[in-house]
mmCIF file of C-alpha atoms in Angstrom:
data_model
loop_
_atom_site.group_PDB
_atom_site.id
_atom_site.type_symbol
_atom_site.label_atom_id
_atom_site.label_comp_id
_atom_site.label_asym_id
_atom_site.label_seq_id
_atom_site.Cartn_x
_atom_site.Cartn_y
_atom_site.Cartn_z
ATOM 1 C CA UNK B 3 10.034 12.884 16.674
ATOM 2 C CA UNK B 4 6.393 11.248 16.578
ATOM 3 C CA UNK B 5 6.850 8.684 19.049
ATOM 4 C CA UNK B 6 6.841 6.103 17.426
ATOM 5 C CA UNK B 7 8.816 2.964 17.797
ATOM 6 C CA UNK B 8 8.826 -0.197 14.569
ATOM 7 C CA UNK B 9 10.185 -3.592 15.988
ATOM 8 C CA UNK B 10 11.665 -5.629 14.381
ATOM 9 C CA UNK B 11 13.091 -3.376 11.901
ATOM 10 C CA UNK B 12 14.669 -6.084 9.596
ATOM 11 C CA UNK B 13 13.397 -9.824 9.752
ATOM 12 C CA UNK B 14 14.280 -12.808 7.092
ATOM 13 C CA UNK B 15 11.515 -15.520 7.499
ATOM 14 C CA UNK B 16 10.495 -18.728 4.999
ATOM 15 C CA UNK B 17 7.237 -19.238 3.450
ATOM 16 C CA UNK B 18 4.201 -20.566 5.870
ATOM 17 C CA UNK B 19 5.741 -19.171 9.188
ATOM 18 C CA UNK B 20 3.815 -16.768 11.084
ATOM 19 C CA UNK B 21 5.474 -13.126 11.891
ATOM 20 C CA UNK B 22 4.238 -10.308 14.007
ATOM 21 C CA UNK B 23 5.421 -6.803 13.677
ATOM 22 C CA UNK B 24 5.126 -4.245 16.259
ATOM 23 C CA UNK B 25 4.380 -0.300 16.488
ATOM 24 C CA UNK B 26 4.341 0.973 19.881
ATOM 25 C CA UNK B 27 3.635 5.282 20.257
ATOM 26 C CA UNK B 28 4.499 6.917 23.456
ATOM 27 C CA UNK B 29 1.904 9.943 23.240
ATOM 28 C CA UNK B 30 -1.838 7.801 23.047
ATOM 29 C CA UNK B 31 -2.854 8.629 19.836
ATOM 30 C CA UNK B 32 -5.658 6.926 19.073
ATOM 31 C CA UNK B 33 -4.936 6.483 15.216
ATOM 32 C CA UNK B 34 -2.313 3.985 14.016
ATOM 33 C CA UNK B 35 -2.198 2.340 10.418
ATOM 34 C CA UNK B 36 -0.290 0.166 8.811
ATOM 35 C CA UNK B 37 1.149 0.341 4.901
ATOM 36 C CA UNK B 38 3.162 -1.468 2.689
ATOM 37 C CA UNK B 39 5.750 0.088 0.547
ATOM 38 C CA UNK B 40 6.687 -0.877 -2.636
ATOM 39 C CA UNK B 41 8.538 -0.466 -5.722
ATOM 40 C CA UNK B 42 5.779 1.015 -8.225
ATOM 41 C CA UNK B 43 2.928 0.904 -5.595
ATOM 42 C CA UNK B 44 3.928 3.287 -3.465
ATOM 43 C CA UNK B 45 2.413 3.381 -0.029
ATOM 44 C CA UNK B 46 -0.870 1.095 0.354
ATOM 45 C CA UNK B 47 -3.028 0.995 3.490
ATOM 46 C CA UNK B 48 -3.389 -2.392 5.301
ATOM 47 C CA UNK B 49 -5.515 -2.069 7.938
ATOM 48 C CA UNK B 50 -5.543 0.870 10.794
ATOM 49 C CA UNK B 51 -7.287 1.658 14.350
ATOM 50 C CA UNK B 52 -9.231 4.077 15.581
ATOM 51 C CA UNK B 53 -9.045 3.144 19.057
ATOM 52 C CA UNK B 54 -8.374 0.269 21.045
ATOM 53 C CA UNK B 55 -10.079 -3.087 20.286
ATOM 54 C CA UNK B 56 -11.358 -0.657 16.684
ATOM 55 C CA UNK B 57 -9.760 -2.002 13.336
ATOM 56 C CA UNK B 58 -10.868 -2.044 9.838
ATOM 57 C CA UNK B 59 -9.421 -3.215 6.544
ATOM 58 C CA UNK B 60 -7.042 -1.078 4.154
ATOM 59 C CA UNK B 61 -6.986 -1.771 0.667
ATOM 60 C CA UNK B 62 -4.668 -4.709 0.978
ATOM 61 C CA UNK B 63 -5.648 -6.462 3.801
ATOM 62 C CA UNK B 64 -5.729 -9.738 2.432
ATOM 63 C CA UNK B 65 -3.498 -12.352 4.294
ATOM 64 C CA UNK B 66 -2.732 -9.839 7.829
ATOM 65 C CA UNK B 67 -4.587 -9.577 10.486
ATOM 66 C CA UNK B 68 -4.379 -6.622 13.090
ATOM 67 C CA UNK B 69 -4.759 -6.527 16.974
ATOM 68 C CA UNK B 70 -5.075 -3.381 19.169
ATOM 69 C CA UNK B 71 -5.324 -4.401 22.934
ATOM 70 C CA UNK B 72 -3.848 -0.993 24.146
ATOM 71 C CA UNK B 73 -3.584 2.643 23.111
ATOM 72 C CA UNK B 74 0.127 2.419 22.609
ATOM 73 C CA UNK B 75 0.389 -0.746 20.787
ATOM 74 C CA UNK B 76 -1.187 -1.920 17.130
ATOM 75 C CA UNK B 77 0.196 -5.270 16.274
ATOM 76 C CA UNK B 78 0.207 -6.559 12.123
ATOM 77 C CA UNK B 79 -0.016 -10.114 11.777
ATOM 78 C CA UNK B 80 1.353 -12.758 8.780
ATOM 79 C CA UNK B 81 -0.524 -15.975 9.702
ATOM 80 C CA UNK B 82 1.535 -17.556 7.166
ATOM 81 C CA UNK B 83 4.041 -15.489 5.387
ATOM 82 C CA UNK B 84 4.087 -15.494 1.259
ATOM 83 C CA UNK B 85 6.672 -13.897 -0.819
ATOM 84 C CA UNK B 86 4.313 -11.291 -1.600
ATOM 85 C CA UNK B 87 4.263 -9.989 1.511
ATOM 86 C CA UNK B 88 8.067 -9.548 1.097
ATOM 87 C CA UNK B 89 8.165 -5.533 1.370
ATOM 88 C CA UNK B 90 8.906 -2.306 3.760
ATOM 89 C CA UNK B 91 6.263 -2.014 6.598
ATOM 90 C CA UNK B 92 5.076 1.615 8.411
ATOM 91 C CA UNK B 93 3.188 2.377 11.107
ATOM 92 C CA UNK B 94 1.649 5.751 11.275
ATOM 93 C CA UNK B 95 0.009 7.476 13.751
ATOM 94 C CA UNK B 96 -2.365 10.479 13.286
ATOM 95 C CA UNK B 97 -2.035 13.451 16.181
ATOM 96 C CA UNK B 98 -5.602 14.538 17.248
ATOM 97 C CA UNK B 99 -4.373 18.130 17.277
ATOM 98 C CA UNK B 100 -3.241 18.365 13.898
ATOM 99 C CA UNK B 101 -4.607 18.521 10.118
ATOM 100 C CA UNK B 102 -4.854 15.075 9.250
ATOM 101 C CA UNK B 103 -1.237 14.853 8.305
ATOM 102 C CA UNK B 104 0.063 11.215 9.204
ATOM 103 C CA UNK B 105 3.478 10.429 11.039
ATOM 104 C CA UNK B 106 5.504 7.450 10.215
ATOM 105 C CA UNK B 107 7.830 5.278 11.603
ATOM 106 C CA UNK B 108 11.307 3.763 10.772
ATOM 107 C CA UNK B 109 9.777 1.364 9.060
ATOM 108 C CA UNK B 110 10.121 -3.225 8.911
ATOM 109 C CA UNK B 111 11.712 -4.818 6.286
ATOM 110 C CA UNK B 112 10.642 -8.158 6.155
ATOM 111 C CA UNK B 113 12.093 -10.546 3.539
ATOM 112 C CA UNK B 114 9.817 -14.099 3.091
ATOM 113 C CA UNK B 115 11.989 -16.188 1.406
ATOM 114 C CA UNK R 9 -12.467 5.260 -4.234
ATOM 115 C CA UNK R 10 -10.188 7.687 -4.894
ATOM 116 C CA UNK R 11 -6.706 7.411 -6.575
ATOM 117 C CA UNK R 12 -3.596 9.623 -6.614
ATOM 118 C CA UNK R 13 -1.953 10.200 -9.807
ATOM 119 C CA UNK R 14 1.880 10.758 -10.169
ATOM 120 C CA UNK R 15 3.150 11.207 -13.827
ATOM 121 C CA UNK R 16 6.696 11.207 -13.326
ATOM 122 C CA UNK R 17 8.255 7.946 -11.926
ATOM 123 C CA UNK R 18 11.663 9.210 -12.492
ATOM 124 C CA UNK R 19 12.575 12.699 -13.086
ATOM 125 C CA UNK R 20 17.068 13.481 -13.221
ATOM 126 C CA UNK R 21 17.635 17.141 -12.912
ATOM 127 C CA UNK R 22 20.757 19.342 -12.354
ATOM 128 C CA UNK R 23 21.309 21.317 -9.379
ATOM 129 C CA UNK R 24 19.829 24.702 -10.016
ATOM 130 C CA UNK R 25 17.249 23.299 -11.971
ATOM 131 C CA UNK R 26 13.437 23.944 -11.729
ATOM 132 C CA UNK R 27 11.218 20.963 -10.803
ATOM 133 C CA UNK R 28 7.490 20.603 -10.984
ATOM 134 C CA UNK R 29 6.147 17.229 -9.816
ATOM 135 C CA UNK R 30 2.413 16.495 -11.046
ATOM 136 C CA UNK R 31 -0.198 15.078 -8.747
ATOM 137 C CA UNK R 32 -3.580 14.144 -9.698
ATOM 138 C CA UNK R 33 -6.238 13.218 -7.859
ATOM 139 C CA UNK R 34 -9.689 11.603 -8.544
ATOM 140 C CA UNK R 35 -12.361 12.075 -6.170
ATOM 141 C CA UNK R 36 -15.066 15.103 -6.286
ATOM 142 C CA UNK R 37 -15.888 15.977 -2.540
ATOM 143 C CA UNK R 38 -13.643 18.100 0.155
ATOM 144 C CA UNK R 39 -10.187 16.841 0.029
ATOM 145 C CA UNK R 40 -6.783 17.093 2.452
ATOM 146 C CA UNK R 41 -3.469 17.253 0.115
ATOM 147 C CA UNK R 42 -0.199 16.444 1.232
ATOM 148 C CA UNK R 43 3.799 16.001 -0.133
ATOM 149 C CA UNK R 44 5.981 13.564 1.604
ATOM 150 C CA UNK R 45 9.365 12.937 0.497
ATOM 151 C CA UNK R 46 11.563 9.626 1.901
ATOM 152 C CA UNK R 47 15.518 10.225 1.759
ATOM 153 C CA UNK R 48 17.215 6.928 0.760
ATOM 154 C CA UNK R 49 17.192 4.720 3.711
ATOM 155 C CA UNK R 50 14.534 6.445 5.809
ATOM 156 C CA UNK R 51 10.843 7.199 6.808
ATOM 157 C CA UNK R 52 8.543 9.420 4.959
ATOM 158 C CA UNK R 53 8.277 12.992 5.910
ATOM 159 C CA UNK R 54 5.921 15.503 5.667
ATOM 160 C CA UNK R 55 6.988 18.391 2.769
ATOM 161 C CA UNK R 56 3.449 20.220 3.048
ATOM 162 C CA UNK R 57 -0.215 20.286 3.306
ATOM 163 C CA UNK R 58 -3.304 22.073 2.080
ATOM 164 C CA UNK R 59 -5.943 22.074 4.510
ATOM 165 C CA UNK R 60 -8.128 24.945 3.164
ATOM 166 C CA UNK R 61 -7.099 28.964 2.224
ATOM 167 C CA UNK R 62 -4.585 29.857 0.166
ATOM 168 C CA UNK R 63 -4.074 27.054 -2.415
ATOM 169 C CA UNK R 64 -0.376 27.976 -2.819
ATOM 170 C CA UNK R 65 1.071 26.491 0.217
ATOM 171 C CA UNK R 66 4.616 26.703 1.280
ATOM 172 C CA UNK R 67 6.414 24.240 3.383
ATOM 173 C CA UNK R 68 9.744 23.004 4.209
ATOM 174 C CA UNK R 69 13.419 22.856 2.008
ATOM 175 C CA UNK R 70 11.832 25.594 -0.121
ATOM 176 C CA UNK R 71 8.999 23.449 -1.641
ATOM 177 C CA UNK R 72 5.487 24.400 -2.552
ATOM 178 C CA UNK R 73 2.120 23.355 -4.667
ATOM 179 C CA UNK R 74 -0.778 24.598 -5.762
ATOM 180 C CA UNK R 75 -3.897 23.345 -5.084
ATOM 181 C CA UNK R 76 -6.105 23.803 -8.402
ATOM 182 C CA UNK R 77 -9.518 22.486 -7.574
ATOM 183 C CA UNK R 78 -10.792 22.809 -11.211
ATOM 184 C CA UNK R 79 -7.804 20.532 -12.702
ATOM 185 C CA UNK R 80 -8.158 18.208 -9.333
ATOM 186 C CA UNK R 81 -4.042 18.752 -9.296
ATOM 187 C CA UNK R 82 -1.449 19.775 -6.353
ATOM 188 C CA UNK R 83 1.592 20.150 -8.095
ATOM 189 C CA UNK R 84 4.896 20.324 -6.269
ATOM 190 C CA UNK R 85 7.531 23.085 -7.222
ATOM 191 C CA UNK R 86 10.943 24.097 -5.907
ATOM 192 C CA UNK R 87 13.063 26.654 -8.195
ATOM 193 C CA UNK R 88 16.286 25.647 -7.527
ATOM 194 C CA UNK R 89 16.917 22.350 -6.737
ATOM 195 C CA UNK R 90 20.272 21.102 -4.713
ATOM 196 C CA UNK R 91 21.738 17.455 -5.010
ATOM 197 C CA UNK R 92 20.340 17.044 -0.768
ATOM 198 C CA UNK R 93 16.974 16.952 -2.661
ATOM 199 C CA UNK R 94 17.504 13.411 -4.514
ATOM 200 C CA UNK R 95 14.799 11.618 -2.862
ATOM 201 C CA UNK R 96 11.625 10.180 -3.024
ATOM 202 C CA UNK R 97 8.107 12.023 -3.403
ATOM 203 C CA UNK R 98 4.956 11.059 -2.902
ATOM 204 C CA UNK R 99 1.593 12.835 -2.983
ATOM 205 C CA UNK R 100 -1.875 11.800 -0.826
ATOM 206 C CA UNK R 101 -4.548 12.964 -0.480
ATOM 207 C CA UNK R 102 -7.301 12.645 2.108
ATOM 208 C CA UNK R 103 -10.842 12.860 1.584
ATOM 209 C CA UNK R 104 -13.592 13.703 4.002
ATOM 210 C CA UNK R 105 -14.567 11.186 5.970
ATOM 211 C CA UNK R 106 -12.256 8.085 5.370
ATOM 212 C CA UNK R 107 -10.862 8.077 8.973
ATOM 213 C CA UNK R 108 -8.076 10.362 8.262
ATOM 214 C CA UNK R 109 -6.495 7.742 5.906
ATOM 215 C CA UNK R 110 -4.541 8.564 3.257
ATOM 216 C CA UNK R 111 -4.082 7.512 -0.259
ATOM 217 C CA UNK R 112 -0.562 7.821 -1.548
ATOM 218 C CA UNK R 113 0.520 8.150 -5.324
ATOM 219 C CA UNK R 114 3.036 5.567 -6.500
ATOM 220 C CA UNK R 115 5.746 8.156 -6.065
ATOM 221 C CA UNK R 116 8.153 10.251 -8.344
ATOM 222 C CA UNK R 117 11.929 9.593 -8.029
ATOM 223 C CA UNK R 118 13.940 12.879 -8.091
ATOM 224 C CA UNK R 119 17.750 12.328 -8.701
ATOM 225 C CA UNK R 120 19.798 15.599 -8.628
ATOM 226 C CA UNK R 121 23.130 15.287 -10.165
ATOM 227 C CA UNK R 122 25.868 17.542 -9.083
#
């Protein structure tokens, strides 16, 4: 068990409302990313930390925003949801004492209708 | 950047079978290779990893790969393969670095029929 805890794990929301999904880790690792999932594209980054207040962009960052304020918590941000961004959410954290393997969570399924 | 390369999108086997999932990669530094497999309904999970050493690497269920630097491949094996195996796989690969991120293949279906 990595620690780590998705919330909401299954939200409906309509077009142009904002939604904010949560990953909260217990053990203060200090890397945590986010990816889509989806059918065909597999697993692609959004954004991730390396520390608190210490983002950067994935390679589908457009239309989320990220916010780190504490070790445990790394927040992903729809401004204003799109059908596109209909899809299966993970956060991942990365142990400092392993290999670079990553560690996922439950995952959020988040339906923009 | 680099991409991950996954052949097979959907690969039906019987149980007993042999399976060999491809992976390519494309980038020409010092790379991290992994196999994660997602059961239907869950989280991915980590198969096995080559870090450096031996590039025939053994990890859980059975499965291995072979790291083969010259063909920039990691190829996934298992010689008999059991129904419990119907899953998801995807390969990544991370590359010196890129902040420990990974970049995931698009992912092979494996359905094992009884």
């Amino acid at each position: 068990d990595a620690g780590i805890t998705q919330s909401p794990r299954h939200k409906v929301t309509e077009t142009g409302t904002p939604v904010t999904l949560r990953c909260h880790q217990t053990e203060n690792h200090r890397y945590m990313y986010w990816y889509r999932q989806d059918p065909g594209h597999g697993l692609r980054l959004i954004h991730y930390s390396y520390g608190v207040k210490d983002t950067d962009k994935g390679e589908v960052s457009d239309g989320y925003s990220v916010s780190r304020s504490k070790t445990e918590d790394f927040l992903l941000t729809l401004e204003s949801a799109t059908s596109s961004q209909t899809s299966v959410y993970f956060c991942a954290i990365r142990p400092a004492d392993g290999t670079g393997e990553l560690f996922f969570g439950e995952g959020s399924r988040l339906t923009v209708l | 950047a680099q991409s991950v390369s996954q052949h097979n999108h959907h690969v039906i086997l019987s149980e007993a079978a042999s399976l060999e999932l491809g992976c390519n990669y494309s980038y020409g530094g010092t790379v991290n290779l992994f196999w994660y497999v997602q059961y239907p309904g869950q989280h991915l999970q980590l198969l096995l990893k080559y870090f450096s050493g031996d590039p025939l690497v053994k990890g859980i269920k059975g499965f291995e790969a072979e790291f083969i630097k010259s063909k920039f491949s990691f190829n996934l094996r298992k010689p008999s393969v059991q129904w419990s195996d119907t899953a998801e796989y995807f390969c990544a690969v991370r590359t010196r670095g890129s902040n420990y991120k990974l970049t995931f293949g698009k992912g092979t279906l494996l359905t094992v029929n009884p």
